[in-house]
CSV table of C-alpha atoms and ligand atoms in Angstrom, one decimal:
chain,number,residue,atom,x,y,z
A,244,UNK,CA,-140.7,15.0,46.9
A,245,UNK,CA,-141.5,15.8,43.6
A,246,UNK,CA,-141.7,19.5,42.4
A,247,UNK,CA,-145.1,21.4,42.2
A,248,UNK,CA,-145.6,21.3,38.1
A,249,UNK,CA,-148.9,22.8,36.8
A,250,UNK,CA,-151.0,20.5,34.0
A,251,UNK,CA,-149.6,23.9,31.7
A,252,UNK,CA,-146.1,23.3,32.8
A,253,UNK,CA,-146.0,26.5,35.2
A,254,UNK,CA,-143.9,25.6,38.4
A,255,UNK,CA,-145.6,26.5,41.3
A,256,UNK,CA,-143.6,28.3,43.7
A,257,UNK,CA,-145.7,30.8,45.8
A,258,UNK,CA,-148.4,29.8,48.4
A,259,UNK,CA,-150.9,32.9,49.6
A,260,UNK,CA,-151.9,31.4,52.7
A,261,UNK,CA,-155.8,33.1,54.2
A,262,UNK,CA,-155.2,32.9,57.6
A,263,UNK,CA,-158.7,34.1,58.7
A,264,UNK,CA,-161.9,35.7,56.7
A,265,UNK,CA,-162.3,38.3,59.5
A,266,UNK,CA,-161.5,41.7,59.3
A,267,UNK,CA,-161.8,44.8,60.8
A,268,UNK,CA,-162.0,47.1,57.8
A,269,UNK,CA,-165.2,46.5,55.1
A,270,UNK,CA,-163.4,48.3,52.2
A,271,UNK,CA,-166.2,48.9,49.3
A,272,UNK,CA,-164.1,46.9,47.0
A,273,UNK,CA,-163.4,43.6,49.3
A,274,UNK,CA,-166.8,43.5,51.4
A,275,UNK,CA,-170.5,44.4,51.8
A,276,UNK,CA,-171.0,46.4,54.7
A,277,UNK,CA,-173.3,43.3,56.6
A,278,UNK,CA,-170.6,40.3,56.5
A,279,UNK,CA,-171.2,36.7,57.7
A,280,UNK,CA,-168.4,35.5,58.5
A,281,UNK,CA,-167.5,31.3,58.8
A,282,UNK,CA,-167.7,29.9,62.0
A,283,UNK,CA,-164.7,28.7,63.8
A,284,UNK,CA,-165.1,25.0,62.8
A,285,UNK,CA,-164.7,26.1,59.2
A,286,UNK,CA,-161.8,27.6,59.6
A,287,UNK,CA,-158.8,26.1,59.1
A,288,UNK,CA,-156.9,25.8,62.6
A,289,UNK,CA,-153.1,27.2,62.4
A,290,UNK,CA,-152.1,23.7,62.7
A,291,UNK,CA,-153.6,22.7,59.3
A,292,UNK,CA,-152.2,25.6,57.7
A,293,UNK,CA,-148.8,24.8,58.5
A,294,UNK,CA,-149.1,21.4,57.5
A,295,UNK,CA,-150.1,22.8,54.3
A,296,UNK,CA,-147.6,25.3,54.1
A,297,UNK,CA,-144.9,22.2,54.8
A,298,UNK,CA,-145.7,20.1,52.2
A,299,UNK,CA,-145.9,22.8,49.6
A,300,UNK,CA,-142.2,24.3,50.8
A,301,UNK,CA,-140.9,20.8,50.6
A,302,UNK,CA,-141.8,20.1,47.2
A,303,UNK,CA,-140.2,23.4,46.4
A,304,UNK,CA,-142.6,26.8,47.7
A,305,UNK,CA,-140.2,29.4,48.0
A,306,UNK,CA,-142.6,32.3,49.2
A,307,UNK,CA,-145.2,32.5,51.7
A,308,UNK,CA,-147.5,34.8,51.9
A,309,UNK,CA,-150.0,35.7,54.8
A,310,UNK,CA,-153.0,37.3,53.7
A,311,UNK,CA,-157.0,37.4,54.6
A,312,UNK,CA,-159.2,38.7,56.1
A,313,UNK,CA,-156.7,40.7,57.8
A,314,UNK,CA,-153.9,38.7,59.1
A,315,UNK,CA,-153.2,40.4,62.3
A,316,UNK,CA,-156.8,40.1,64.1
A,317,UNK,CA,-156.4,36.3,63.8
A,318,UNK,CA,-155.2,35.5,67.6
A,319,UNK,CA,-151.6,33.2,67.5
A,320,UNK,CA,-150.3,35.3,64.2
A,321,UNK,CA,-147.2,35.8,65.8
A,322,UNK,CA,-146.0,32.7,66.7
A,323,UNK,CA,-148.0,30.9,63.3
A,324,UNK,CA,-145.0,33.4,61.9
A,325,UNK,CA,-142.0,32.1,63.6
A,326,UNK,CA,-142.8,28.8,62.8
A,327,UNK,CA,-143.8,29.0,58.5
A,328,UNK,CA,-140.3,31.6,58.7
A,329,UNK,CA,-138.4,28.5,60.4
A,330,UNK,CA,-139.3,25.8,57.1
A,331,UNK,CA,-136.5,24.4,55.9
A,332,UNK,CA,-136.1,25.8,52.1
A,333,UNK,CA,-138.7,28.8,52.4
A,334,UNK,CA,-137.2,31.6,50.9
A,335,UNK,CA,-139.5,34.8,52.1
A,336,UNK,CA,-142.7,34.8,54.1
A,337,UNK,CA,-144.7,38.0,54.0
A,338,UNK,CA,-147.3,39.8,54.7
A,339,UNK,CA,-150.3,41.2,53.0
A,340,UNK,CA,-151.9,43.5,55.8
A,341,UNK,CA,-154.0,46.7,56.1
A,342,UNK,CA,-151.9,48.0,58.9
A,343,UNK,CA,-154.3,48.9,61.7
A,344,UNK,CA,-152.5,46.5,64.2
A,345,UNK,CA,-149.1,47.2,63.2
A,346,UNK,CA,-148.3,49.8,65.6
A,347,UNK,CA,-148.7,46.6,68.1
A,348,UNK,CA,-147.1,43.7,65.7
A,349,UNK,CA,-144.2,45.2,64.2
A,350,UNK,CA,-141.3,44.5,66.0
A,351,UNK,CA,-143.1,41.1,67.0
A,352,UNK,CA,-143.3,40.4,63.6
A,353,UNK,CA,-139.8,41.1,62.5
A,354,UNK,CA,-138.3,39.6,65.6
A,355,UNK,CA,-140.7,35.8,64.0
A,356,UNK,CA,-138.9,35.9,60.8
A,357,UNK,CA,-141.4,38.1,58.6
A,358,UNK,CA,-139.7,39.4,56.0
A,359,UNK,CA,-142.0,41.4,54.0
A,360,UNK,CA,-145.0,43.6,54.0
A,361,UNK,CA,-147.0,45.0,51.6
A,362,UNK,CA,-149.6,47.2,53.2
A,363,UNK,CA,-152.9,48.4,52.0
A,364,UNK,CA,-152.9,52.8,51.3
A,365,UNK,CA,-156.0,54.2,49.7
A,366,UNK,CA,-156.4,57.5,50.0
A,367,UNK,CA,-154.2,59.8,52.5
A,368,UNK,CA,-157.7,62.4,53.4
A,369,UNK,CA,-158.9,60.8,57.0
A,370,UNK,CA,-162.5,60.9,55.6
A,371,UNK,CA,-162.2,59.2,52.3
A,372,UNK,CA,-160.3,56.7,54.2
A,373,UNK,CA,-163.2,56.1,56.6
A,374,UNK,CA,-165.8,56.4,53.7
A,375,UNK,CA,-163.5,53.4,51.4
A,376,UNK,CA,-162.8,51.3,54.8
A,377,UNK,CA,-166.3,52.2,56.6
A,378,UNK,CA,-164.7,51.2,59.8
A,379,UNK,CA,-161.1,52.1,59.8
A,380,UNK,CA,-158.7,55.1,60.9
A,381,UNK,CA,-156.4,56.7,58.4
A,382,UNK,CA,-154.2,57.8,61.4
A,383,UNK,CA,-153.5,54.3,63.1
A,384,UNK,CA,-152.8,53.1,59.4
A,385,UNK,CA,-150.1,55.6,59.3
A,386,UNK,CA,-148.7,55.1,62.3
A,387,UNK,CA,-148.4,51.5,61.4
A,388,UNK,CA,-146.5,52.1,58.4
A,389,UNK,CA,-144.2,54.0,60.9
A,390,UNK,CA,-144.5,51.3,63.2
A,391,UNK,CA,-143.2,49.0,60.0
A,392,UNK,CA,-140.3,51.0,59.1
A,393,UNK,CA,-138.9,51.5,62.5
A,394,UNK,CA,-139.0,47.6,63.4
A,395,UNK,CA,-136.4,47.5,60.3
A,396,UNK,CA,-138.7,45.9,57.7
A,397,UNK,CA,-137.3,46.8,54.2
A,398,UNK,CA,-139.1,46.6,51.0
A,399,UNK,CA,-142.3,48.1,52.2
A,400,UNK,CA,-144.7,48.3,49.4
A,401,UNK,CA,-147.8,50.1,49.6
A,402,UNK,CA,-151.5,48.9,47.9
A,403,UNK,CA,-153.5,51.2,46.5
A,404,UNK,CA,-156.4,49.6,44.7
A,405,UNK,CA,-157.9,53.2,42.2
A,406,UNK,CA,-161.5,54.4,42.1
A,407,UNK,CA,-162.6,56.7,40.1
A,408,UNK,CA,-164.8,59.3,41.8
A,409,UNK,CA,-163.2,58.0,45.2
A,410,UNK,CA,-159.4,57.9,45.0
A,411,UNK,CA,-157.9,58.4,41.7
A,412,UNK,CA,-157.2,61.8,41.9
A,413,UNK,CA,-154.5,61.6,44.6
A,414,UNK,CA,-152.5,59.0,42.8
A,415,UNK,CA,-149.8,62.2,42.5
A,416,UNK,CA,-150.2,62.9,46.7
A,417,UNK,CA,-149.8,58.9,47.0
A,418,UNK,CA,-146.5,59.1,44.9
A,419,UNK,CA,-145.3,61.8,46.6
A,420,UNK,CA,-146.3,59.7,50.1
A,421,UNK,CA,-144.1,56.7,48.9
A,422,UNK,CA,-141.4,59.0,47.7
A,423,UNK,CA,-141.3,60.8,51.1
A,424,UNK,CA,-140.8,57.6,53.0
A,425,UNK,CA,-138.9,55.5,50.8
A,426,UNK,CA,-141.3,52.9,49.6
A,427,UNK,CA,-142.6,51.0,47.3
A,428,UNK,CA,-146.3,51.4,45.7
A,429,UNK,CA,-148.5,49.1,43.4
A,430,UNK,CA,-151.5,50.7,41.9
A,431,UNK,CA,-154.6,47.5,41.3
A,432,UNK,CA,-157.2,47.6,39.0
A,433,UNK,CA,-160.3,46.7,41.2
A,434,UNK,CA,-161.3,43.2,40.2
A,435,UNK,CA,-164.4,42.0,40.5
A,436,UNK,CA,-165.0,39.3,43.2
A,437,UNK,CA,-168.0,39.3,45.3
A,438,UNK,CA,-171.3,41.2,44.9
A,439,UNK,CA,-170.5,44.5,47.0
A,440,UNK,CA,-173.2,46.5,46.8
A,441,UNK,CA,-172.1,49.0,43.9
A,442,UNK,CA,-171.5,49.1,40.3
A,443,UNK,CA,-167.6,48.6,39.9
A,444,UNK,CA,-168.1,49.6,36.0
A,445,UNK,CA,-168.5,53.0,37.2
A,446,UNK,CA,-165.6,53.9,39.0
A,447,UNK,CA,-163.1,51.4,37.3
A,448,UNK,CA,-159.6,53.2,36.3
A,449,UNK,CA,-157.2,51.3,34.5
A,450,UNK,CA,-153.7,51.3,34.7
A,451,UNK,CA,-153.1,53.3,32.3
A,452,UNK,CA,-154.7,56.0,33.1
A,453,UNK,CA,-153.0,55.8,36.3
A,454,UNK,CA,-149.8,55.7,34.7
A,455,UNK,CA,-150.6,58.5,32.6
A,456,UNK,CA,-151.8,60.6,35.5
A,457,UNK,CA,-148.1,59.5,37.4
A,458,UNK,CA,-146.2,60.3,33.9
A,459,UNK,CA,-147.2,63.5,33.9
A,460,UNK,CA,-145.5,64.8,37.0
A,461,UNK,CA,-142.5,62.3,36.8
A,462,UNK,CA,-140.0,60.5,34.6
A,463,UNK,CA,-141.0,57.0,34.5
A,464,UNK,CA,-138.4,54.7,33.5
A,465,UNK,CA,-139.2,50.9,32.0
A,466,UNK,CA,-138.3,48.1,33.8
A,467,UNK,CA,-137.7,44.6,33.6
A,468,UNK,CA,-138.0,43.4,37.2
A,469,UNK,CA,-140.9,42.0,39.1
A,470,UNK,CA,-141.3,40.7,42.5
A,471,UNK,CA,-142.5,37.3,41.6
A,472,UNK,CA,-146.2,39.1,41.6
A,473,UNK,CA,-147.9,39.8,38.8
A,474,UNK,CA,-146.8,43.8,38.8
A,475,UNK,CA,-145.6,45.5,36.4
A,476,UNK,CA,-142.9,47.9,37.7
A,477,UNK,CA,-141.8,51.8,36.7
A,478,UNK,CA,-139.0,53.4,38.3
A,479,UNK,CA,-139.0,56.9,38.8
A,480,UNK,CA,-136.0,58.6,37.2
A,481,UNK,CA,-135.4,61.2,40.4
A,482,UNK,CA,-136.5,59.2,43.2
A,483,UNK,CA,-134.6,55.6,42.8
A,484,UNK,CA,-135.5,54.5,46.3
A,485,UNK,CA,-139.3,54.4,45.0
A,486,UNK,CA,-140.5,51.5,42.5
A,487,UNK,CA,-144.2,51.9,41.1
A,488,UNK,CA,-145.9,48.5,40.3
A,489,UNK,CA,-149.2,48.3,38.5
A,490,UNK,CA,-151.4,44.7,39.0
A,491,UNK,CA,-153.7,44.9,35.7
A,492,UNK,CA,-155.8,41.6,35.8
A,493,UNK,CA,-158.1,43.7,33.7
A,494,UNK,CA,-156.0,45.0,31.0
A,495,UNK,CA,-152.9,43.2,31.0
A,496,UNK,CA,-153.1,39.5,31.6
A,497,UNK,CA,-150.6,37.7,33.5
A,498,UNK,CA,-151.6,34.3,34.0
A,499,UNK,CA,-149.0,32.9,31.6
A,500,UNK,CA,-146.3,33.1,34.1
A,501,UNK,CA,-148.7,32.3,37.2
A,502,UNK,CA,-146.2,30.4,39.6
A,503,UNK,CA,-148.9,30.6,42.5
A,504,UNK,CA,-152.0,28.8,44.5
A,505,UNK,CA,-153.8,29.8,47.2
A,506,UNK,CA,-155.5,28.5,50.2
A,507,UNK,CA,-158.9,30.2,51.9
A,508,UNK,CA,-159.4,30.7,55.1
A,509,UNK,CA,-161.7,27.8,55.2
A,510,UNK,CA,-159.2,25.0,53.5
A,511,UNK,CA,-159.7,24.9,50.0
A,512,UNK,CA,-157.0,25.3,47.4
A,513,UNK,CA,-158.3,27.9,44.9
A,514,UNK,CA,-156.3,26.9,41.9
A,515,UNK,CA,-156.9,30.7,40.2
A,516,UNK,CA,-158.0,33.9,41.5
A,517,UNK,CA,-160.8,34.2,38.5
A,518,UNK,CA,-162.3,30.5,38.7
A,519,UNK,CA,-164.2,28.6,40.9
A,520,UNK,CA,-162.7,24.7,40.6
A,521,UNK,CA,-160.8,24.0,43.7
A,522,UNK,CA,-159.5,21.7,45.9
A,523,UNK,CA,-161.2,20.7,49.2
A,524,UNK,CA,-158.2,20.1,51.6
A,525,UNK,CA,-160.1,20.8,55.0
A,526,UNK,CA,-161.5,17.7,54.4
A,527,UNK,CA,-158.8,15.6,52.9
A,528,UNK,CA,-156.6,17.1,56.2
A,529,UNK,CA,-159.0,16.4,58.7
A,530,UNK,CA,-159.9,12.2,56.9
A,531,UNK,CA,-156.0,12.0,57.1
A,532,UNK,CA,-154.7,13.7,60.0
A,533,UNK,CA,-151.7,11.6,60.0
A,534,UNK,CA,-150.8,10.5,56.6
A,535,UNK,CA,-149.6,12.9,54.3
A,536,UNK,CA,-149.7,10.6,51.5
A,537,UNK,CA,-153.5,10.8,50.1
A,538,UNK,CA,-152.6,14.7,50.7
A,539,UNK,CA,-149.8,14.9,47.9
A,540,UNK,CA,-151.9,12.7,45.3
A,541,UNK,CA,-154.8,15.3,45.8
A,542,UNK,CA,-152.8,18.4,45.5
A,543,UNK,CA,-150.4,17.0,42.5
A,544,UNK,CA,-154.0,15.6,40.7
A,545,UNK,CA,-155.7,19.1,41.2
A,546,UNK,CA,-152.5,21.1,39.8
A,547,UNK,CA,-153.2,19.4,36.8
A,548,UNK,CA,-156.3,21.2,36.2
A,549,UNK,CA,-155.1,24.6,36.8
A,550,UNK,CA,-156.8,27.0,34.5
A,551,UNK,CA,-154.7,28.6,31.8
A,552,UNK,CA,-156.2,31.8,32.4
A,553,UNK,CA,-158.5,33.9,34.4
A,554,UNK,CA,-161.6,35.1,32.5
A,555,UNK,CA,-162.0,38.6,34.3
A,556,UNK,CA,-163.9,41.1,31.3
A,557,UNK,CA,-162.8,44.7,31.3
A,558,UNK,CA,-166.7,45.8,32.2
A,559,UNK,CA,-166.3,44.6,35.7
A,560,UNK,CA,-169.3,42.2,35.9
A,561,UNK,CA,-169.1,39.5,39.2
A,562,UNK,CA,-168.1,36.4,37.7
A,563,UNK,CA,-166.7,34.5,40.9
A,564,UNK,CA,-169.2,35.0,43.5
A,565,UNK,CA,-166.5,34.3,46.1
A,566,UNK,CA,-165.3,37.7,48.1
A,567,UNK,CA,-161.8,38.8,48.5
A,568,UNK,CA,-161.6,38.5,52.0
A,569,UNK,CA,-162.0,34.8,51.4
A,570,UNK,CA,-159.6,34.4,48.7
A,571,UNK,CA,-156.7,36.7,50.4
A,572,UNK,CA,-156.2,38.7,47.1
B,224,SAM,N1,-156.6,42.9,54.8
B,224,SAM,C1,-155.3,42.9,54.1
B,224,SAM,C2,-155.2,44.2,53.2
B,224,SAM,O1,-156.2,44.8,53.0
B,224,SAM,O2,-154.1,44.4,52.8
B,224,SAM,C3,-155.1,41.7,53.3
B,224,SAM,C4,-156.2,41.1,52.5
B,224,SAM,S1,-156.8,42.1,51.2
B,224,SAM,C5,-158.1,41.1,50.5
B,224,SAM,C6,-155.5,41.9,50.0
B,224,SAM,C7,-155.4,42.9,48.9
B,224,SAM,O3,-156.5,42.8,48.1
B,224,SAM,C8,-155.5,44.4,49.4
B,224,SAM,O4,-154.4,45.1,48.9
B,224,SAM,C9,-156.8,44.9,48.9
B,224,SAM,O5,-156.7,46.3,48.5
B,224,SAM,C10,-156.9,44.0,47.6
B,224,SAM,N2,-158.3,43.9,47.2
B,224,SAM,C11,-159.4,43.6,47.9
B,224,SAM,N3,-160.5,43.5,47.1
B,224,SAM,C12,-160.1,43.8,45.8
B,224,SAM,C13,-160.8,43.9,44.6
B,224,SAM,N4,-162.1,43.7,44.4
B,224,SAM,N5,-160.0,44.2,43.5
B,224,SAM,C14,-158.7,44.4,43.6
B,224,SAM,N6,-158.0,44.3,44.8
B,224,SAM,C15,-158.7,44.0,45.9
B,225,SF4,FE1,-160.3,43.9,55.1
B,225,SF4,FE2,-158.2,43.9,53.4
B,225,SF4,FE3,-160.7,43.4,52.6
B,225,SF4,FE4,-160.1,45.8,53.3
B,225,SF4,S1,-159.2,44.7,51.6
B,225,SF4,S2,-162.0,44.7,53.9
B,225,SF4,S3,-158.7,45.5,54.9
B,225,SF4,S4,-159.6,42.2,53.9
């Protein structure tokens, strides 16, 4: 099958998958507090999804990633895992989650095949963490994390997306937090997807200001290494065990190297995070539920018109009226 080359000559080989658009968090930056969410019919079934995620790995997808919504309240995650870890030439599938179910999935999880998780840490005070989530427990996230680490998962890295006025002044306790527990941490510019009821302008902290806040307590080393995301990573000159990444769609573009696509929860191939063209493939799957064929020409015609760059402006105005949740981040 023929490689996944972009119409810029990027190769393509990183698929965020949206398993569902449901969550049980509304975090101030991802939702409004009143969601609709799609109906089931909309929604692409598992089924679809793998079929997806097989023809991209065959034409040469290394890495998988589950995201949403969150990924563990869609029923059937488990075994939807064992079988995207068992592709034949998939390198890594992981996990994007905000860890509320983890304390259950874990060692589920690991046992499937999951590889990786990167899980979402705001703030480590219980109330700012229900005041940023509106509906979620800092304690159960925490004991996921635990959860996480004691099924054997390695490579844990933490998300921590910094607001001013809400979370940026315990980027030092969130340091020390991945320090103490040996584990990665990516700082994220809040981008601005999805009309959420405030003014992100307002509370927007660049990265960096949270290096310099970070720098001032800690060596930071330079380095060259990246995850196949688009963070930026520090070291820490004491603490090696601890990488700090910073995603900076705001001040420091990265769509010249973009190697990735992603599909919604509801089947269409969004073909950048900051624009709206995109392919319909619920459609196209369910008009060929048997021939793959008309599939491939579809995806290898729409990679052609992958933008060259997101358009995101530093003020923080909605441009894509799309919400995270949808989009998987
Ligand atoms: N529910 C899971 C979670 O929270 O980790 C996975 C989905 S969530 C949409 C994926 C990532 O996107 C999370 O790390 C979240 O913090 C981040 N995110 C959500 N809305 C964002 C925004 N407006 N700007 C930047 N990051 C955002
Ligand atoms: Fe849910 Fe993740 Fe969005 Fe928070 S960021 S509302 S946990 S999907």
């Amino acid at each position: 099958m023929s490689p996944w080359i972009d119409g810029q000559g990027r190769k393509i080989d990183y698929l965020r998958l949206s398993v569902t658009d449901r969550c049980d968090f509304r975090c101030v930056y991802c939702m409004a507090e009143n969601m609709r969410f799609l109906p089931r019919q909309q929604v692409l079934t598992l089924e679809e999804i793998e079929r997806v995620a097989r023809l991209f790995v065959a034409g040469g997808v290394r890495k998988l990633r589950l995201t949403g919504g969150e990924p563990l309240v869609r029923p059937g995650i488990v075994g939807h895992c064992e079988r995207l870890a068992a592709l034949p030439g998939l390198r890594e599938l992981c996990m994007t989650s905000n860890g509320s179910q983890l304390g259950r999935y874990a060692r589920d999880l690991r046992a499937a095949g999951l590889a990786r998780l990167n899980i979402s840490l705001d703030t480590l005070d219980a109330q700012r963490f229900q005041a940023i989530t509106r509906t979620g427990r800092l304690d159960q996230v925490l004991r996921g994390i635990d959860a996480a680490q004691a099924a054997g998962f390695a490579g844990i890295k933490l998300n921590c997306v910094v607001m001013k006025g809400r979370n940026a002044d315990e980027v030092p306790a969130l340091v020390d937090y991945a320090i103490a527990h040996e584990l990665d941490i990516s700082f994220i510019e809040e981008m601005p997807l999805g009309q959420v009821g405030r003014d992100r302008e307002e509370s927007f902290c660049s990265s960096d200001e949270v290096r310099a806040l970070i720098a001032e307590r800690h060596e930071l080393l330079d380095s060259a290494e990246h995850s196949g995301g688009p963070a930026r990573y520090v070291r820490l000159a004491q603490h090696p065990r601890t990488r700090i990444g910073f995603i900076s769609p705001h001040s420091h573009n990265f769509c010249a190297t973009c190697n990735r696509l992603r599909l919604t929860a509801e089947g269409r191939l969004l073909l950048c995070l900051g624009h709206e063209n995109s392919l319909d493939l619920r459609g196209l799957l369910r008009r060929h539920p048997l021939h793959d064929g008309p599939i491939l020409d579809a995806l290898h015609a729409a990679l052609q018109r992958k933008p060259a760059r997101h358009e995101f402006s530093a003020g923080g105005e909605v441009q894509v009226l799309r919400f995270m949740n949808l989009s998987g981040g």
